């Protein structure tokens, strides 16, 4: 059975006070309302991780939105997986399309980050996804496969089994346009087949999350797809009620 995961990506939102109140609300609502084996992750801005880490419990874990590919040293402004581990971070988003676009992160660099995150015993939430232009040209399947090949295929079977993948079509992120369940399932099945081409049966155990304008009114049909094992949620994770309703869509 693959793990079911719903991760909230707060991005660069909320004051500390607002973040703490959102995290407490989510933790309490999940404890009261969510049954079953779904895992919930709060990926807060890094400056709030330490404080939010003291509030998470039960099904809810702490996640970071990024980590650098060096263990320590003269890298002003960066945060390493080892540092994140000291404040209780269990999951790390890597390769979000906003990081790739605005900060020039490359597949090769992400491969190094995946290594360090795994070394800390954390779970990488590895993001991939195509632009609208790539989809219209019909090169989206190959493009996303290549993101996996270049950032993940150096891993051993034991290591890849610890990675979670998030398919996030860039044209659906923060736009209100969601991939249809057919479009999402097609890509998720393709990614699983691609993983199987290298890792065989291990591919069946890897959770692949969908991200891109996923909210309470569309989560249920997306999560019902055979190869969709949860979601990476941006906008809808900023309101406890919406986020918990997405979680309850399982
Ligand atoms: C995201 O940024 O990971 C995301 C999925 O955002 P949104 O849900 O707002 O589209």
Short mmCIF file of C-alpha atoms and ligand atoms in Angstrom, two decimals:
data_model
loop_
_atom_site.label_atom_id
_atom_site.label_comp_id
_atom_site.label_asym_id
_atom_site.label_seq_id
_atom_site.Cartn_x
_atom_site.Cartn_y
_atom_site.Cartn_z
CA UNK A 1 0.00 0.00 0.00
CA UNK A 2 1.36 3.40 -0.97
CA UNK A 3 1.39 6.19 1.64
CA UNK A 4 -1.35 8.78 1.18
CA UNK A 5 0.05 12.24 1.73
CA UNK A 6 -1.36 15.75 1.65
CA UNK A 7 1.26 18.48 1.99
CA UNK A 8 0.50 22.17 2.32
CA UNK A 9 2.97 24.60 0.76
CA UNK A 10 2.49 27.98 2.42
CA UNK A 11 5.07 29.58 0.09
CA UNK A 12 6.03 33.13 1.23
CA UNK A 13 2.81 33.80 3.12
CA UNK A 14 1.65 34.52 6.69
CA UNK A 15 3.13 36.39 9.63
CA UNK A 16 4.53 34.27 12.46
CA UNK A 17 1.36 34.80 14.48
CA UNK A 18 -0.88 33.84 11.56
CA UNK A 19 1.27 30.81 10.78
CA UNK A 20 1.12 29.53 14.35
CA UNK A 21 -2.61 29.96 14.47
CA UNK A 22 -3.06 28.19 11.10
CA UNK A 23 -0.82 25.31 12.20
CA UNK A 24 -2.70 24.88 15.51
CA UNK A 25 -6.03 24.92 13.74
CA UNK A 26 -4.89 22.30 11.23
CA UNK A 27 -3.40 20.05 13.93
CA UNK A 28 -6.61 20.23 16.01
CA UNK A 29 -8.96 19.75 13.07
CA UNK A 30 -6.96 16.81 11.74
CA UNK A 31 -7.03 15.18 15.19
CA UNK A 32 -10.80 15.68 15.45
CA UNK A 33 -11.94 15.02 11.91
CA UNK A 34 -9.47 12.90 9.95
CA UNK A 35 -9.49 9.14 10.25
CA UNK A 36 -7.46 6.62 8.29
CA UNK A 37 -3.82 6.53 7.42
CA UNK A 38 -3.28 9.82 5.56
CA UNK A 39 -0.11 11.74 6.37
CA UNK A 40 -0.29 15.53 6.55
CA UNK A 41 2.68 17.85 6.08
CA UNK A 42 2.94 21.59 6.75
CA UNK A 43 5.67 23.18 4.62
CA UNK A 44 6.12 26.56 6.23
CA UNK A 45 8.53 29.38 5.44
CA UNK A 46 11.88 28.36 6.93
CA UNK A 47 11.83 31.11 9.54
CA UNK A 48 8.70 29.57 11.12
CA UNK A 49 9.81 25.94 11.10
CA UNK A 50 11.20 25.89 14.62
CA UNK A 51 8.03 27.36 16.13
CA UNK A 52 5.59 25.33 14.04
CA UNK A 53 7.63 22.22 14.80
CA UNK A 54 6.56 22.56 18.44
CA UNK A 55 2.89 22.46 17.45
CA UNK A 56 2.74 19.54 15.03
CA UNK A 57 1.68 16.15 16.32
CA UNK A 58 -0.26 13.04 15.38
CA UNK A 59 -0.71 12.71 11.63
CA UNK A 60 0.81 16.16 11.01
CA UNK A 61 4.55 16.55 10.30
CA UNK A 62 6.84 19.44 9.53
CA UNK A 63 8.12 20.15 6.02
CA UNK A 64 10.51 22.69 4.49
CA UNK A 65 10.05 24.36 1.11
CA UNK A 66 13.65 23.97 0.00
CA UNK A 67 17.16 23.03 1.13
CA UNK A 68 20.63 23.72 -0.21
CA UNK A 69 22.99 21.07 -1.60
CA UNK A 70 25.87 21.63 0.84
CA UNK A 71 26.10 20.40 4.42
CA UNK A 72 27.41 23.70 5.85
CA UNK A 73 29.73 26.57 5.02
CA UNK A 74 29.91 29.97 3.36
CA UNK A 75 26.56 29.95 1.54
CA UNK A 76 24.93 33.11 2.83
CA UNK A 77 21.17 32.88 3.14
CA UNK A 78 20.93 29.15 2.51
CA UNK A 79 19.72 26.37 4.80
CA UNK A 80 21.00 22.79 4.72
CA UNK A 81 19.03 19.57 5.24
CA UNK A 82 21.15 18.94 8.36
CA UNK A 83 20.05 22.28 9.82
CA UNK A 84 16.43 21.53 8.98
CA UNK A 85 16.72 18.21 10.78
CA UNK A 86 17.69 20.01 13.99
CA UNK A 87 14.30 21.76 14.08
CA UNK A 88 12.32 18.61 13.36
CA UNK A 89 11.82 18.79 9.59
CA UNK A 90 10.74 15.43 8.18
CA UNK A 91 9.88 16.38 4.57
CA UNK A 92 11.60 18.77 2.15
CA UNK A 93 10.06 20.11 -1.05
CA UNK A 94 12.71 20.08 -3.78
CA UNK A 95 12.51 21.53 -7.27
CA UNK A 96 9.25 23.43 -6.97
CA UNK A 97 8.63 25.12 -10.32
CA UNK A 98 8.86 28.55 -8.68
CA UNK A 99 12.36 27.69 -7.44
CA UNK A 100 13.31 26.36 -10.85
CA UNK A 101 11.97 29.46 -12.60
CA UNK A 102 12.97 32.31 -10.26
CA UNK A 103 16.12 30.85 -8.73
CA UNK A 104 17.45 28.83 -11.65
CA UNK A 105 17.54 25.47 -9.91
CA UNK A 106 18.70 22.72 -12.24
CA UNK A 107 18.04 18.99 -12.37
CA UNK A 108 21.71 18.33 -11.53
CA UNK A 109 21.60 20.59 -8.48
CA UNK A 110 18.37 18.94 -7.33
CA UNK A 111 20.01 15.52 -7.61
CA UNK A 112 22.57 16.67 -5.02
CA UNK A 113 19.85 18.06 -2.77
CA UNK A 114 17.93 14.78 -2.93
CA UNK A 115 21.08 12.98 -1.75
CA UNK A 116 21.57 15.23 1.26
CA UNK A 117 17.91 15.18 2.25
CA UNK A 118 17.90 11.38 2.15
CA UNK A 119 21.14 11.34 4.14
CA UNK A 120 19.32 13.18 6.93
CA UNK A 121 16.55 10.58 6.89
CA UNK A 122 14.08 13.14 5.55
CA UNK A 123 11.61 12.57 2.73
CA UNK A 124 12.19 14.60 -0.43
CA UNK A 125 8.96 15.87 -2.01
CA UNK A 126 10.41 16.05 -5.50
CA UNK A 127 8.44 18.35 -7.81
CA UNK A 128 8.22 17.99 -11.57
CA UNK A 129 5.92 19.42 -14.21
CA UNK A 130 5.68 21.05 -17.60
CA UNK A 131 4.75 24.48 -18.92
CA UNK A 132 1.62 25.04 -21.00
CA UNK A 133 3.81 25.64 -24.04
CA UNK A 134 5.49 22.24 -23.61
CA UNK A 135 2.11 20.55 -23.28
CA UNK A 136 0.81 22.28 -26.40
CA UNK A 137 3.87 21.15 -28.33
CA UNK A 138 3.29 17.57 -27.13
CA UNK A 139 6.68 17.31 -25.41
CA UNK A 140 5.33 17.34 -21.84
CA UNK A 141 5.64 13.60 -21.20
CA UNK A 142 9.28 13.48 -22.26
CA UNK A 143 10.11 16.67 -20.40
CA UNK A 144 8.78 15.42 -17.08
CA UNK A 145 10.39 12.01 -17.53
CA UNK A 146 13.71 13.77 -18.07
CA UNK A 147 13.31 15.71 -14.82
CA UNK A 148 13.04 12.39 -12.98
CA UNK A 149 15.87 10.76 -14.89
CA UNK A 150 18.31 13.61 -14.26
CA UNK A 151 17.49 14.21 -10.59
CA UNK A 152 16.52 10.79 -9.27
CA UNK A 153 17.79 7.93 -11.41
CA UNK A 154 21.23 7.87 -9.77
CA UNK A 155 19.53 6.62 -6.57
CA UNK A 156 19.51 3.00 -5.48
CA UNK A 157 16.19 1.14 -5.32
CA UNK A 158 16.31 1.42 -1.54
CA UNK A 159 16.75 5.20 -1.78
CA UNK A 160 14.11 5.86 -4.45
CA UNK A 161 11.58 4.03 -2.30
CA UNK A 162 11.97 6.87 0.22
CA UNK A 163 11.22 9.64 -2.30
CA UNK A 164 7.78 11.18 -2.84
CA UNK A 165 7.10 12.73 -6.23
CA UNK A 166 4.77 15.67 -6.81
CA UNK A 167 3.53 16.19 -10.36
CA UNK A 168 2.66 19.85 -10.70
CA UNK A 169 1.79 21.12 -14.17
CA UNK A 170 3.07 24.70 -14.10
CA UNK A 171 0.01 25.97 -15.97
CA UNK A 172 -2.17 24.75 -13.09
CA UNK A 173 -0.20 26.23 -10.17
CA UNK A 174 -1.94 29.20 -8.58
CA UNK A 175 -4.01 29.76 -11.72
CA UNK A 176 -7.31 28.23 -10.65
CA UNK A 177 -7.01 25.89 -13.67
CA UNK A 178 -6.69 22.29 -12.52
CA UNK A 179 -5.50 19.43 -14.69
CA UNK A 180 -8.47 17.20 -15.48
CA UNK A 181 -8.44 13.87 -13.71
CA UNK A 182 -7.64 12.24 -17.06
CA UNK A 183 -4.66 14.54 -17.69
CA UNK A 184 -3.35 14.02 -14.17
CA UNK A 185 -3.85 10.25 -14.17
CA UNK A 186 -2.15 9.96 -17.58
CA UNK A 187 0.97 11.72 -16.30
CA UNK A 188 1.00 9.87 -12.98
CA UNK A 189 0.74 6.51 -14.75
CA UNK A 190 3.51 7.52 -17.11
CA UNK A 191 5.76 8.57 -14.23
CA UNK A 192 5.12 5.29 -12.45
CA UNK A 193 5.93 3.37 -15.65
CA UNK A 194 9.11 5.42 -16.05
CA UNK A 195 10.11 4.59 -12.46
CA UNK A 196 9.30 0.92 -13.13
CA UNK A 197 11.54 0.91 -16.20
CA UNK A 198 14.47 1.55 -13.87
CA UNK A 199 13.34 0.21 -10.49
CA UNK A 200 10.82 -2.52 -11.33
CA UNK A 201 8.26 -3.31 -8.63
CA UNK A 202 9.59 -0.58 -6.32
CA UNK A 203 7.67 1.90 -8.49
CA UNK A 204 4.43 0.54 -7.09
CA UNK A 205 5.39 1.71 -3.61
CA UNK A 206 6.29 5.30 -4.52
CA UNK A 207 3.68 7.94 -3.70
CA UNK A 208 3.01 10.41 -6.50
CA UNK A 209 1.11 13.53 -5.44
CA UNK A 210 -0.77 15.94 -7.68
CA UNK A 211 -0.37 19.70 -7.30
CA UNK A 212 -1.97 22.60 -9.15
CA UNK A 213 -5.10 24.43 -7.96
CA UNK A 214 -6.21 21.39 -5.99
CA UNK A 215 -8.98 22.41 -3.59
CA UNK A 216 -11.94 20.96 -1.69
CA UNK A 217 -14.22 20.86 -4.74
CA UNK A 218 -11.86 18.94 -7.03
CA UNK A 219 -9.64 16.94 -4.65
CA UNK A 220 -11.98 13.99 -4.38
CA UNK A 221 -12.04 13.17 -8.09
CA UNK A 222 -8.28 13.64 -8.38
CA UNK A 223 -7.47 11.51 -5.32
CA UNK A 224 -9.77 8.78 -6.61
CA UNK A 225 -7.45 8.20 -9.60
CA UNK A 226 -5.48 4.98 -9.47
CA UNK A 227 -2.01 6.55 -9.55
CA UNK A 228 -2.68 9.71 -7.54
CA UNK A 229 -1.64 9.25 -3.92
CA UNK A 230 -2.39 12.68 -2.51
CA UNK A 231 -1.68 16.32 -3.14
CA UNK A 232 0.74 19.18 -2.79
CA UNK A 233 -1.53 22.10 -1.98
CA UNK A 234 -0.64 25.79 -2.30
CA UNK A 235 -3.48 28.32 -2.04
CA UNK A 236 -5.94 25.99 -0.34
CA UNK A 237 -3.42 25.21 2.42
CA UNK A 238 -3.60 28.78 3.69
CA UNK A 239 -7.05 28.28 5.20
CA UNK A 240 -7.39 25.50 7.76
CA UNK A 241 -10.96 24.63 6.75
CA UNK A 242 -10.08 24.29 3.04
CA UNK A 243 -6.90 22.34 3.72
CA UNK A 244 -8.57 19.89 6.07
CA UNK A 245 -11.44 19.43 3.61
CA UNK A 246 -8.86 18.53 0.94
CA UNK A 247 -7.33 16.01 3.35
CA UNK A 248 -10.77 14.57 4.03
CA UNK A 249 -11.30 14.02 0.30
CA UNK A 250 -9.62 10.65 0.77
C1 LIG B 1 2.04 24.66 -5.37
O1 LIG B 1 2.58 25.74 -5.47
O2 LIG B 1 2.70 23.66 -5.03
C2 LIG B 1 0.61 24.57 -5.68
C3 LIG B 1 0.12 23.42 -6.00
O3 LIG B 1 -0.10 25.76 -5.64
P1 LIG B 1 -1.67 25.94 -5.85
O4 LIG B 1 -2.37 24.84 -5.09
O5 LIG B 1 -2.00 27.29 -5.29
O6 LIG B 1 -1.93 25.83 -7.32
#
